[in-house]
Tab-separated table of C-alpha atoms in Angstrom:
chain	number	residue	atom	x	y	z
A	15	UNK	CA	25.839	16.615	128.634
A	16	UNK	CA	26.132	13.100	129.882
A	17	UNK	CA	22.406	12.804	129.356
A	18	UNK	CA	22.475	13.591	126.010
A	19	UNK	CA	25.349	11.209	124.948
A	20	UNK	CA	23.364	8.745	126.589
A	21	UNK	CA	20.289	9.573	124.947
A	22	UNK	CA	21.930	9.427	121.391
A	23	UNK	CA	23.579	6.119	122.316
A	24	UNK	CA	19.929	4.956	123.068
A	25	UNK	CA	18.610	6.297	119.771
A	26	UNK	CA	21.426	4.528	118.048
A	27	UNK	CA	20.912	1.099	119.618
A	28	UNK	CA	16.997	1.204	118.959
A	29	UNK	CA	17.964	2.381	115.407
A	30	UNK	CA	20.263	-0.779	115.011
A	31	UNK	CA	17.685	-2.761	116.581
A	32	UNK	CA	14.876	-1.632	114.373
A	33	UNK	CA	16.889	-2.152	111.444
A	34	UNK	CA	17.485	-5.711	112.360
A	35	UNK	CA	14.056	-6.721	113.281
A	36	UNK	CA	12.876	-5.109	109.853
A	37	UNK	CA	15.057	-7.563	108.053
A	38	UNK	CA	14.017	-10.286	109.878
A	39	UNK	CA	10.534	-9.525	109.700
A	40	UNK	CA	11.213	-9.520	105.850
A	41	UNK	CA	12.407	-12.820	105.762
A	42	UNK	CA	9.694	-14.188	107.761
A	43	UNK	CA	7.053	-12.827	105.392
A	44	UNK	CA	9.196	-14.155	102.175
A	45	UNK	CA	9.221	-17.437	104.338
A	46	UNK	CA	5.670	-17.259	104.960
A	47	UNK	CA	4.298	-16.296	101.544
A	48	UNK	CA	6.689	-18.259	99.451
A	49	UNK	CA	6.700	-22.262	99.765
A	50	UNK	CA	9.778	-24.181	99.766
A	51	UNK	CA	8.823	-26.093	96.796
A	52	UNK	CA	8.045	-22.898	94.622
A	53	UNK	CA	11.387	-21.210	95.354
A	54	UNK	CA	13.021	-24.508	94.936
A	55	UNK	CA	11.256	-23.918	91.029
A	56	UNK	CA	12.184	-20.537	90.769
A	57	UNK	CA	15.865	-21.415	91.629
A	58	UNK	CA	15.564	-24.309	89.192
A	59	UNK	CA	14.153	-22.076	86.575
A	60	UNK	CA	16.750	-19.499	86.785
A	61	UNK	CA	19.290	-22.175	86.809
A	62	UNK	CA	17.630	-23.521	83.442
A	63	UNK	CA	17.771	-20.126	81.956
A	64	UNK	CA	21.190	-19.621	82.752
A	65	UNK	CA	21.957	-23.032	81.524
A	66	UNK	CA	19.559	-22.259	78.071
A	67	UNK	CA	21.586	-19.020	77.563
A	68	UNK	CA	25.004	-20.894	78.083
A	69	UNK	CA	23.965	-23.477	75.346
A	70	UNK	CA	22.621	-20.829	73.116
A	71	UNK	CA	26.133	-19.087	73.378
A	72	UNK	CA	27.858	-22.608	72.868
A	73	UNK	CA	25.444	-23.328	69.832
A	74	UNK	CA	26.147	-20.201	68.296
A	75	UNK	CA	30.070	-20.788	68.560
A	76	UNK	CA	29.534	-24.513	66.991
A	77	UNK	CA	27.006	-22.539	64.458
A	78	UNK	CA	30.086	-20.109	63.803
A	79	UNK	CA	32.498	-23.021	63.657
A	80	UNK	CA	30.215	-24.950	61.395
A	81	UNK	CA	29.630	-21.879	59.105
A	82	UNK	CA	33.516	-21.343	58.665
A	83	UNK	CA	34.094	-25.057	58.058
A	84	UNK	CA	31.268	-25.314	55.273
A	85	UNK	CA	32.757	-22.050	53.886
A	86	UNK	CA	36.128	-23.620	53.468
A	87	UNK	CA	34.494	-26.955	51.930
A	88	UNK	CA	32.664	-24.644	49.450
A	89	UNK	CA	35.708	-22.652	48.599
A	90	UNK	CA	37.884	-25.681	48.214
A	91	UNK	CA	35.135	-27.085	46.037
A	92	UNK	CA	34.548	-24.172	44.089
A	93	UNK	CA	38.433	-24.159	43.384
A	94	UNK	CA	38.647	-27.817	42.451
A	95	UNK	CA	35.725	-27.042	40.029
A	96	UNK	CA	37.548	-24.185	38.787
A	97	UNK	CA	40.723	-26.130	38.128
A	98	UNK	CA	39.180	-29.042	36.743
A	99	UNK	CA	37.235	-26.941	34.042
A	100	UNK	CA	40.368	-25.101	33.270
A	101	UNK	CA	41.962	-28.769	32.930
A	102	UNK	CA	39.187	-29.486	30.516
A	103	UNK	CA	39.646	-26.472	28.752
A	104	UNK	CA	43.475	-27.086	28.334
A	105	UNK	CA	42.914	-30.605	27.026
A	106	UNK	CA	40.355	-29.296	24.582
A	107	UNK	CA	42.976	-26.826	23.141
A	108	UNK	CA	45.641	-29.323	23.181
A	109	UNK	CA	43.550	-32.175	21.449
A	110	UNK	CA	43.058	-29.824	18.745
A	111	UNK	CA	46.732	-29.201	18.067
A	112	UNK	CA	48.761	-30.373	15.113
A	113	UNK	CA	51.279	-33.239	15.168
A	114	UNK	CA	54.771	-32.456	15.310
A	115	UNK	CA	57.836	-34.541	14.947
A	116	UNK	CA	59.091	-36.675	17.770
A	117	UNK	CA	55.490	-36.949	19.177
A	118	UNK	CA	55.591	-33.332	19.921
A	119	UNK	CA	52.845	-30.813	19.320
A	120	UNK	CA	52.951	-27.580	17.275
A	121	UNK	CA	51.688	-24.422	19.295
A	122	UNK	CA	51.588	-26.366	22.950
A	123	UNK	CA	52.792	-24.142	25.662
A	124	UNK	CA	55.917	-24.853	27.605
A	125	UNK	CA	53.978	-25.742	30.465
A	126	UNK	CA	51.635	-28.191	28.392
A	127	UNK	CA	54.740	-29.763	26.707
A	128	UNK	CA	56.132	-30.257	30.304
A	129	UNK	CA	52.695	-32.025	31.257
A	130	UNK	CA	53.027	-34.436	28.784
A	131	UNK	CA	56.098	-35.986	30.212
A	132	UNK	CA	58.901	-34.514	28.229
A	133	UNK	CA	61.870	-32.898	30.076
A	134	UNK	CA	62.924	-29.296	28.955
A	135	UNK	CA	66.169	-27.809	29.828
A	136	UNK	CA	67.063	-24.273	28.824
A	137	UNK	CA	69.613	-23.658	26.343
A	138	UNK	CA	70.959	-20.924	24.351
A	139	UNK	CA	70.148	-20.853	20.506
A	140	UNK	CA	71.131	-17.854	18.643
A	141	UNK	CA	68.210	-15.751	17.390
A	142	UNK	CA	65.510	-18.245	19.192
A	143	UNK	CA	63.963	-16.963	22.358
A	144	UNK	CA	63.216	-19.669	24.888
A	145	UNK	CA	64.581	-22.493	23.595
A	146	UNK	CA	65.155	-25.693	25.563
A	147	UNK	CA	66.866	-29.207	25.083
A	148	UNK	CA	64.076	-31.779	25.113
A	149	UNK	CA	64.568	-35.368	26.451
A	150	UNK	CA	62.091	-38.120	27.045
A	151	UNK	CA	59.974	-37.417	24.035
A	152	UNK	CA	57.045	-39.513	23.238
A	153	UNK	CA	58.345	-40.589	19.790
A	154	UNK	CA	62.361	-40.563	20.145
A	155	UNK	CA	64.531	-40.958	16.936
A	156	UNK	CA	67.627	-42.946	17.665
A	157	UNK	CA	69.244	-41.676	14.696
A	158	UNK	CA	69.411	-38.231	17.082
A	159	UNK	CA	71.545	-37.227	19.503
A	160	UNK	CA	69.569	-34.593	21.176
A	161	UNK	CA	66.551	-32.244	20.305
A	162	UNK	CA	66.108	-28.315	20.862
A	163	UNK	CA	62.435	-26.646	20.689
A	164	UNK	CA	61.876	-23.460	20.591
A	165	UNK	CA	58.620	-21.780	22.134
A	166	UNK	CA	59.474	-17.919	21.284
A	167	UNK	CA	58.185	-15.035	23.124
A	168	UNK	CA	54.467	-16.050	22.579
A	169	UNK	CA	55.090	-19.401	24.478
A	170	UNK	CA	54.186	-21.648	21.546
A	171	UNK	CA	56.182	-24.348	20.019
A	172	UNK	CA	57.013	-23.496	16.592
A	173	UNK	CA	60.600	-24.668	15.932
A	174	UNK	CA	62.258	-28.024	16.305
A	175	UNK	CA	66.099	-28.848	15.618
A	176	UNK	CA	67.332	-32.271	15.948
A	177	UNK	CA	71.345	-32.913	15.840
A	178	UNK	CA	72.158	-36.531	14.557
A	179	UNK	CA	74.851	-38.990	16.106
A	180	UNK	CA	78.384	-38.506	15.163
A	181	UNK	CA	79.735	-41.029	12.615
A	182	UNK	CA	83.319	-41.587	11.742
A	183	UNK	CA	83.357	-41.099	8.129
A	184	UNK	CA	85.437	-41.997	5.102
A	185	UNK	CA	87.336	-38.938	3.058
A	186	UNK	CA	84.618	-39.180	0.893
A	187	UNK	CA	81.648	-38.774	3.602
A	188	UNK	CA	80.007	-42.041	1.948
A	189	UNK	CA	78.532	-43.002	5.398
A	190	UNK	CA	76.886	-39.570	6.034
A	191	UNK	CA	75.732	-39.271	2.149
A	192	UNK	CA	73.887	-42.521	2.778
A	193	UNK	CA	72.056	-41.067	5.982
A	194	UNK	CA	71.501	-37.948	4.249
A	195	UNK	CA	69.916	-39.694	1.106
A	196	UNK	CA	67.684	-41.983	3.187
A	197	UNK	CA	66.280	-39.097	5.304
A	198	UNK	CA	65.865	-36.899	2.010
A	199	UNK	CA	63.489	-39.374	0.696
A	200	UNK	CA	61.605	-39.909	3.784
A	201	UNK	CA	61.143	-36.129	4.168
A	202	UNK	CA	60.359	-35.807	0.779
A	203	UNK	CA	57.672	-38.298	1.031
A	204	UNK	CA	55.883	-36.963	4.180
A	205	UNK	CA	56.233	-33.155	3.077
A	206	UNK	CA	57.218	-33.052	-0.480
A	207	UNK	CA	58.459	-30.079	-2.482
A	208	UNK	CA	62.148	-31.259	-2.106
A	209	UNK	CA	64.693	-29.043	-3.367
A	210	UNK	CA	68.302	-29.690	-2.872
A	211	UNK	CA	71.102	-27.184	-2.726
A	212	UNK	CA	74.633	-27.889	-3.393
A	213	UNK	CA	77.619	-25.438	-3.096
A	214	UNK	CA	80.664	-27.440	-4.534
A	215	UNK	CA	84.377	-26.607	-3.903
A	216	UNK	CA	85.742	-24.587	-6.917
A	217	UNK	CA	88.926	-26.171	-8.096
A	218	UNK	CA	91.387	-24.275	-10.536
A	219	UNK	CA	93.019	-26.724	-13.031
A	220	UNK	CA	95.584	-25.855	-15.405
A	221	UNK	CA	95.557	-27.433	-19.076
A	222	UNK	CA	97.949	-27.490	-21.492
A	223	UNK	CA	96.284	-26.701	-25.005
A	224	UNK	CA	97.848	-27.467	-28.162
A	225	UNK	CA	97.572	-24.917	-31.088
A	226	UNK	CA	97.547	-25.146	-34.425
A	227	UNK	CA	101.488	-24.358	-35.159
A	228	UNK	CA	102.071	-27.221	-32.948
A	229	UNK	CA	102.683	-24.780	-30.336
A	230	UNK	CA	101.193	-24.819	-26.730
A	231	UNK	CA	99.626	-22.586	-24.003
A	232	UNK	CA	98.152	-23.295	-20.819
A	233	UNK	CA	94.682	-22.265	-19.649
A	234	UNK	CA	92.865	-22.166	-16.508
A	235	UNK	CA	89.542	-23.874	-15.748
A	236	UNK	CA	87.462	-23.717	-12.794
A	237	UNK	CA	86.127	-27.041	-11.896
A	238	UNK	CA	83.107	-27.689	-9.137
A	239	UNK	CA	84.008	-30.747	-7.171
A	240	UNK	CA	81.418	-33.023	-7.098
A	241	UNK	CA	79.304	-34.552	-4.198
A	242	UNK	CA	81.065	-37.250	-2.697
A	243	UNK	CA	84.614	-36.603	-4.214
A	244	UNK	CA	87.608	-38.044	-2.858
A	245	UNK	CA	88.230	-35.009	-0.184
A	246	UNK	CA	84.167	-34.344	0.146
A	247	UNK	CA	84.511	-34.745	3.927
A	248	UNK	CA	87.121	-32.208	4.632
A	249	UNK	CA	85.550	-29.893	2.160
A	250	UNK	CA	82.428	-30.226	4.528
A	251	UNK	CA	84.416	-29.447	7.169
A	252	UNK	CA	85.967	-26.370	5.854
A	253	UNK	CA	82.830	-24.978	4.609
A	254	UNK	CA	84.251	-25.040	0.949
A	255	UNK	CA	81.540	-27.393	0.169
A	256	UNK	CA	77.926	-27.176	1.688
A	257	UNK	CA	74.838	-29.489	1.011
A	258	UNK	CA	71.356	-29.624	2.442
A	259	UNK	CA	67.760	-29.646	1.126
A	260	UNK	CA	64.347	-28.054	2.016
A	261	UNK	CA	61.009	-29.374	2.071
A	262	UNK	CA	57.582	-27.959	2.684
A	263	UNK	CA	53.799	-28.188	3.035
A	264	UNK	CA	50.826	-26.152	4.057
A	265	UNK	CA	51.790	-26.352	7.449
A	266	UNK	CA	55.498	-27.069	8.039
A	267	UNK	CA	59.020	-26.453	6.742
A	268	UNK	CA	61.923	-28.625	7.125
A	269	UNK	CA	65.479	-28.805	6.199
A	270	UNK	CA	68.120	-31.385	6.266
A	271	UNK	CA	72.132	-30.549	6.240
A	272	UNK	CA	75.307	-32.416	6.438
A	273	UNK	CA	77.583	-31.313	8.817
A	274	UNK	CA	81.378	-31.982	10.121
A	275	UNK	CA	82.741	-30.924	13.233
A	276	UNK	CA	86.346	-30.118	14.071
A	277	UNK	CA	87.591	-33.836	14.840
A	278	UNK	CA	86.231	-34.688	11.217
A	279	UNK	CA	82.784	-36.335	12.538
A	280	UNK	CA	79.880	-36.076	10.242
A	281	UNK	CA	76.294	-35.800	11.227
A	282	UNK	CA	73.021	-34.541	10.336
A	283	UNK	CA	70.932	-31.500	11.462
A	284	UNK	CA	67.239	-31.795	11.094
A	285	UNK	CA	65.139	-28.585	11.506
A	286	UNK	CA	61.280	-27.853	11.349
A	287	UNK	CA	59.432	-24.675	11.491
A	288	UNK	CA	55.433	-24.525	11.843
A	289	UNK	CA	55.151	-21.854	8.808
A	290	UNK	CA	51.607	-20.446	9.938
A	291	UNK	CA	52.739	-19.689	13.566
A	292	UNK	CA	56.165	-18.377	12.236
A	293	UNK	CA	54.077	-16.325	9.801
A	294	UNK	CA	51.797	-15.319	12.545
A	295	UNK	CA	55.062	-13.980	14.605
A	296	UNK	CA	56.138	-12.087	11.675
A	297	UNK	CA	52.907	-10.466	11.059
A	298	UNK	CA	52.594	-9.708	14.792
A	299	UNK	CA	56.167	-7.981	14.491
A	300	UNK	CA	55.470	-6.135	11.362
A	301	UNK	CA	52.010	-4.847	13.264
A	302	UNK	CA	54.297	-3.473	15.956
A	303	UNK	CA	56.690	-1.604	13.552
């Protein structure tokens, strides 16, 4: 038994020795057959391949980054070109629009009107959708307190109304009548087809009439108070009298009216409508009915 154990121990030791010897022998033959210079070149080649692989990976990352950056530049340029094209298109469209009062443009959109430098503040105008108080107008008129523009549901400027400055007037409204006649002449010169409408106050006057037999009787007569009578201002204020005029050409209709507020201040109202745009809106509404 002891002999068997010793034998196995010897075999194990011999096996280990043989294995070590074989490894040393392989290393010896490697050293003998492969020179140090060649081995160094081979290691350098492997290092070069590793470096090249790393460079290629890095270059690939750089290329991807450059491609992404180039793509962003192209997209930005395309967007700028599109915006420039849109701007040119808008400018061409705006250049074809007809001139409107106060330096505005008939048919211009809300955005186009803003881009011209006009300030727009939303306000409520009965029966007129999308109305705005317009300030910093290209051609302001000093006689006006403020101007309201209407774009409507179609977002096209088709109506302009301006409110004149308040005037501390005489009982006969002589000061506002002077302004009224001045603007009347100017509007008639520009648009033509002037038509004045006057609704007078009707006054009942009782007269005593003599008969043939020297008898008398009373008769009542209705008299129209004339424009500029001694109480004309109060008649305008109460609505007992009304004075306005209309003008028009192939494109625009205008109305000029005399008004008096609750404090007895007189003022003018100028209203313009683009007849073609208005008719287009009416036709569209009629078509939808």
